[in-house]
Amino acid sequence: MAPTLLFLEITYKAMSHTERLFVDRDGSPVVYSKLQSLVFKTWDDELISYRPVADNAEPFPALRRLEVYMEYPFGDDVLFRGNSDTLRKVHLELDVQTVIMMKRHNIFAANKFKNLWI
């Protein structure tokens, strides 16, 4: 549990250990219950990790802003779980793999993100 963090910006130099953002040392899901803004960047455009992170975990239930200035770094919808009522702004650099993943997880479902600014 990360109960006080409001804003988080991560700039990756290497994509190793990204799962530690979502799972603690005991293997339990980490929940950022107050996190409102999450930004991912990378120093290297070749850093990509297409792997699921945590089944059914909802790590960002209060997320309002998600910005990913690199290829989507995860193989599942982990960044979109549990925040369909709060998410207002999304910036993604879409590629084919990301669109396929988003379609598979119904990210594009009508009215799923009610407050998203388009």
PDB file of C-alpha atoms in Angstrom:
ATOM      1  CA  MET A   1       0.000   0.000   0.000  1.00  0.00           C
ATOM      2  CA  ALA A   2       1.286   3.455  -0.923  1.00  0.00           C
ATOM      3  CA  PRO A   3      -1.323   5.627   0.824  1.00  0.00           C
ATOM      4  CA  THR A   4       0.146   9.125   0.452  1.00  0.00           C
ATOM      5  CA  LEU A   5       1.753   9.313  -3.007  1.00  0.00           C
ATOM      6  CA  LEU A   6      -0.131  11.720  -5.316  1.00  0.00           C
ATOM      7  CA  PHE A   7       2.184  12.141  -8.330  1.00  0.00           C
ATOM      8  CA  LEU A   8       4.713   9.739  -9.832  1.00  0.00           C
ATOM      9  CA  GLU A   9       6.964  10.187 -12.863  1.00  0.00           C
ATOM     10  CA  ILE A  10       9.232   7.316 -13.871  1.00  0.00           C
ATOM     11  CA  THR A  11      12.022   7.648 -16.413  1.00  0.00           C
ATOM     12  CA  TYR A  12      13.380   4.225 -17.288  1.00  0.00           C
ATOM     13  CA  LYS A  13      16.995   3.600 -18.139  1.00  0.00           C
ATOM     14  CA  ALA A  14      16.343  -0.148 -18.200  1.00  0.00           C
ATOM     15  CA  MET A  15      13.040  -2.011 -18.080  1.00  0.00           C
ATOM     16  CA  SER A  16      14.178  -4.638 -15.610  1.00  0.00           C
ATOM     17  CA  HIS A  17      12.230  -4.976 -12.386  1.00  0.00           C
ATOM     18  CA  THR A  18       9.168  -3.048 -13.579  1.00  0.00           C
ATOM     19  CA  GLU A  19       6.987  -5.573 -11.766  1.00  0.00           C
ATOM     20  CA  ARG A  20       8.250  -4.166  -8.450  1.00  0.00           C
ATOM     21  CA  LEU A  21       6.047  -1.163  -9.059  1.00  0.00           C
ATOM     22  CA  PHE A  22       3.000  -3.421  -8.716  1.00  0.00           C
ATOM     23  CA  VAL A  23       4.029  -6.186  -6.311  1.00  0.00           C
ATOM     24  CA  ASP A  24       5.769  -5.909  -2.932  1.00  0.00           C
ATOM     25  CA  ARG A  25       8.512  -8.194  -1.598  1.00  0.00           C
ATOM     26  CA  ASP A  26       5.928 -10.699  -0.353  1.00  0.00           C
ATOM     27  CA  GLY A  27       4.268 -10.892  -3.774  1.00  0.00           C
ATOM     28  CA  SER A  28       1.198  -8.949  -2.655  1.00  0.00           C
ATOM     29  CA  PRO A  29      -0.248  -6.310  -5.002  1.00  0.00           C
ATOM     30  CA  VAL A  30       0.726  -2.710  -4.243  1.00  0.00           C
ATOM     31  CA  VAL A  31      -2.127  -0.191  -4.303  1.00  0.00           C
ATOM     32  CA  TYR A  32      -1.451   3.515  -4.799  1.00  0.00           C
ATOM     33  CA  SER A  33      -4.785   4.579  -3.353  1.00  0.00           C
ATOM     34  CA  LYS A  34      -4.310   8.354  -3.739  1.00  0.00           C
ATOM     35  CA  LEU A  35      -2.111   8.507  -6.858  1.00  0.00           C
ATOM     36  CA  GLN A  36      -3.634  11.008  -9.298  1.00  0.00           C
ATOM     37  CA  SER A  37      -0.899  11.430 -11.913  1.00  0.00           C
ATOM     38  CA  LEU A  38       1.359   8.768 -13.426  1.00  0.00           C
ATOM     39  CA  VAL A  39       3.941   9.484 -16.142  1.00  0.00           C
ATOM     40  CA  PHE A  40       6.252   6.982 -17.858  1.00  0.00           C
ATOM     41  CA  LYS A  41       9.267   8.047 -19.921  1.00  0.00           C
ATOM     42  CA  THR A  42      12.412   6.328 -21.157  1.00  0.00           C
ATOM     43  CA  TRP A  43      15.921   7.300 -22.110  1.00  0.00           C
ATOM     44  CA  ASP A  44      16.014   4.585 -24.747  1.00  0.00           C
ATOM     45  CA  ASP A  45      13.257   3.997 -27.309  1.00  0.00           C
ATOM     46  CA  GLU A  46      14.188   0.296 -27.471  1.00  0.00           C
ATOM     47  CA  LEU A  47      13.125  -0.440 -23.889  1.00  0.00           C
ATOM     48  CA  ILE A  48       9.953  -2.512 -24.121  1.00  0.00           C
ATOM     49  CA  SER A  49       8.456  -5.156 -21.856  1.00  0.00           C
ATOM     50  CA  TYR A  50       5.322  -6.917 -23.082  1.00  0.00           C
ATOM     51  CA  ARG A  51       4.415  -9.025 -20.092  1.00  0.00           C
ATOM     52  CA  PRO A  52       1.472  -9.102 -17.741  1.00  0.00           C
ATOM     53  CA  VAL A  53       2.165  -7.710 -14.300  1.00  0.00           C
ATOM     54  CA  ALA A  54      -0.433  -8.654 -11.695  1.00  0.00           C
ATOM     55  CA  ASP A  55      -3.653 -10.543 -12.391  1.00  0.00           C
ATOM     56  CA  ASN A  56      -6.769  -8.601 -11.368  1.00  0.00           C
ATOM     57  CA  ALA A  57      -4.821  -6.061  -9.295  1.00  0.00           C
ATOM     58  CA  GLU A  58      -6.114  -2.476  -9.363  1.00  0.00           C
ATOM     59  CA  PRO A  59      -3.026  -0.473  -8.411  1.00  0.00           C
ATOM     60  CA  PHE A  60      -4.264   3.027  -9.324  1.00  0.00           C
ATOM     61  CA  PRO A  61      -7.926   3.438  -8.276  1.00  0.00           C
ATOM     62  CA  ALA A  62      -7.763   7.261  -8.015  1.00  0.00           C
ATOM     63  CA  LEU A  63      -5.715   7.900 -11.174  1.00  0.00           C
ATOM     64  CA  ARG A  64      -6.797  11.012 -13.071  1.00  0.00           C
ATOM     65  CA  ARG A  65      -3.889  11.484 -15.499  1.00  0.00           C
ATOM     66  CA  LEU A  66      -1.868   8.817 -17.304  1.00  0.00           C
ATOM     67  CA  GLU A  67       0.912   9.782 -19.704  1.00  0.00           C
ATOM     68  CA  VAL A  68       3.132   7.193 -21.389  1.00  0.00           C
ATOM     69  CA  TYR A  69       5.846   8.796 -23.558  1.00  0.00           C
ATOM     70  CA  MET A  70       7.177   5.494 -24.845  1.00  0.00           C
ATOM     71  CA  GLU A  71       5.683   2.264 -26.119  1.00  0.00           C
ATOM     72  CA  TYR A  72       3.188   0.952 -23.582  1.00  0.00           C
ATOM     73  CA  PRO A  73       5.503  -0.964 -21.251  1.00  0.00           C
ATOM     74  CA  PHE A  74       3.199  -3.741 -20.050  1.00  0.00           C
ATOM     75  CA  GLY A  75       1.476  -6.717 -21.634  1.00  0.00           C
ATOM     76  CA  ASP A  76      -1.867  -6.131 -20.000  1.00  0.00           C
ATOM     77  CA  ASP A  77      -4.280  -3.415 -18.882  1.00  0.00           C
ATOM     78  CA  VAL A  78      -2.723  -2.933 -15.429  1.00  0.00           C
ATOM     79  CA  LEU A  79      -2.611   0.874 -15.772  1.00  0.00           C
ATOM     80  CA  PHE A  80      -6.328   1.056 -16.644  1.00  0.00           C
ATOM     81  CA  ARG A  81      -7.809  -1.222 -13.978  1.00  0.00           C
ATOM     82  CA  GLY A  82     -10.114   0.212 -11.342  1.00  0.00           C
ATOM     83  CA  ASN A  83      -9.909   3.831 -12.486  1.00  0.00           C
ATOM     84  CA  SER A  84     -12.683   4.039 -15.069  1.00  0.00           C
ATOM     85  CA  ASP A  85     -14.553   6.601 -12.934  1.00  0.00           C
ATOM     86  CA  THR A  86     -11.549   8.829 -12.196  1.00  0.00           C
ATOM     87  CA  LEU A  87      -9.349   8.807 -15.315  1.00  0.00           C
ATOM     88  CA  ARG A  88      -9.625  12.141 -17.151  1.00  0.00           C
ATOM     89  CA  LYS A  89      -6.518  12.467 -19.325  1.00  0.00           C
ATOM     90  CA  VAL A  90      -4.530   9.823 -21.216  1.00  0.00           C
ATOM     91  CA  HIS A  91      -1.530  10.238 -23.494  1.00  0.00           C
ATOM     92  CA  LEU A  92      -0.287   7.065 -25.180  1.00  0.00           C
ATOM     93  CA  GLU A  93       2.103   6.455 -28.037  1.00  0.00           C
ATOM     94  CA  LEU A  94       0.110   3.737 -29.741  1.00  0.00           C
ATOM     95  CA  ASP A  95       1.628   0.868 -31.645  1.00  0.00           C
ATOM     96  CA  VAL A  96       0.019  -2.311 -32.970  1.00  0.00           C
ATOM     97  CA  GLN A  97       0.837  -4.364 -29.848  1.00  0.00           C
ATOM     98  CA  THR A  98      -0.740  -1.750 -27.570  1.00  0.00           C
ATOM     99  CA  VAL A  99      -3.908  -1.509 -29.664  1.00  0.00           C
ATOM    100  CA  ILE A 100      -4.244  -5.312 -29.672  1.00  0.00           C
ATOM    101  CA  MET A 101      -3.810  -5.424 -25.885  1.00  0.00           C
ATOM    102  CA  MET A 102      -6.312  -2.605 -25.366  1.00  0.00           C
ATOM    103  CA  LYS A 103      -8.865  -4.312 -27.577  1.00  0.00           C
ATOM    104  CA  ARG A 104      -8.343  -7.648 -25.795  1.00  0.00           C
ATOM    105  CA  HIS A 105      -9.020  -5.962 -22.429  1.00  0.00           C
ATOM    106  CA  ASN A 106     -11.966  -3.864 -23.713  1.00  0.00           C
ATOM    107  CA  ILE A 107     -10.242  -0.546 -23.044  1.00  0.00           C
ATOM    108  CA  PHE A 108     -12.152   0.905 -26.015  1.00  0.00           C
ATOM    109  CA  ALA A 109     -15.579  -0.204 -24.725  1.00  0.00           C
ATOM    110  CA  ALA A 110     -18.217   2.513 -25.029  1.00  0.00           C
ATOM    111  CA  ASN A 111     -18.634   4.589 -21.857  1.00  0.00           C
ATOM    112  CA  LYS A 112     -15.950   2.635 -19.982  1.00  0.00           C
ATOM    113  CA  PHE A 113     -14.080   5.810 -19.025  1.00  0.00           C
ATOM    114  CA  LYS A 114     -16.927   8.220 -18.315  1.00  0.00           C
ATOM    115  CA  ASN A 115     -14.798  11.223 -17.359  1.00  0.00           C
ATOM    116  CA  LEU A 116     -12.099  10.904 -20.005  1.00  0.00           C
ATOM    117  CA  TRP A 117     -11.524  14.167 -21.887  1.00  0.00           C
ATOM    118  CA  ILE A 118     -11.490  13.530 -25.606  1.00  0.00           C
TER     119      ILE A 118
END
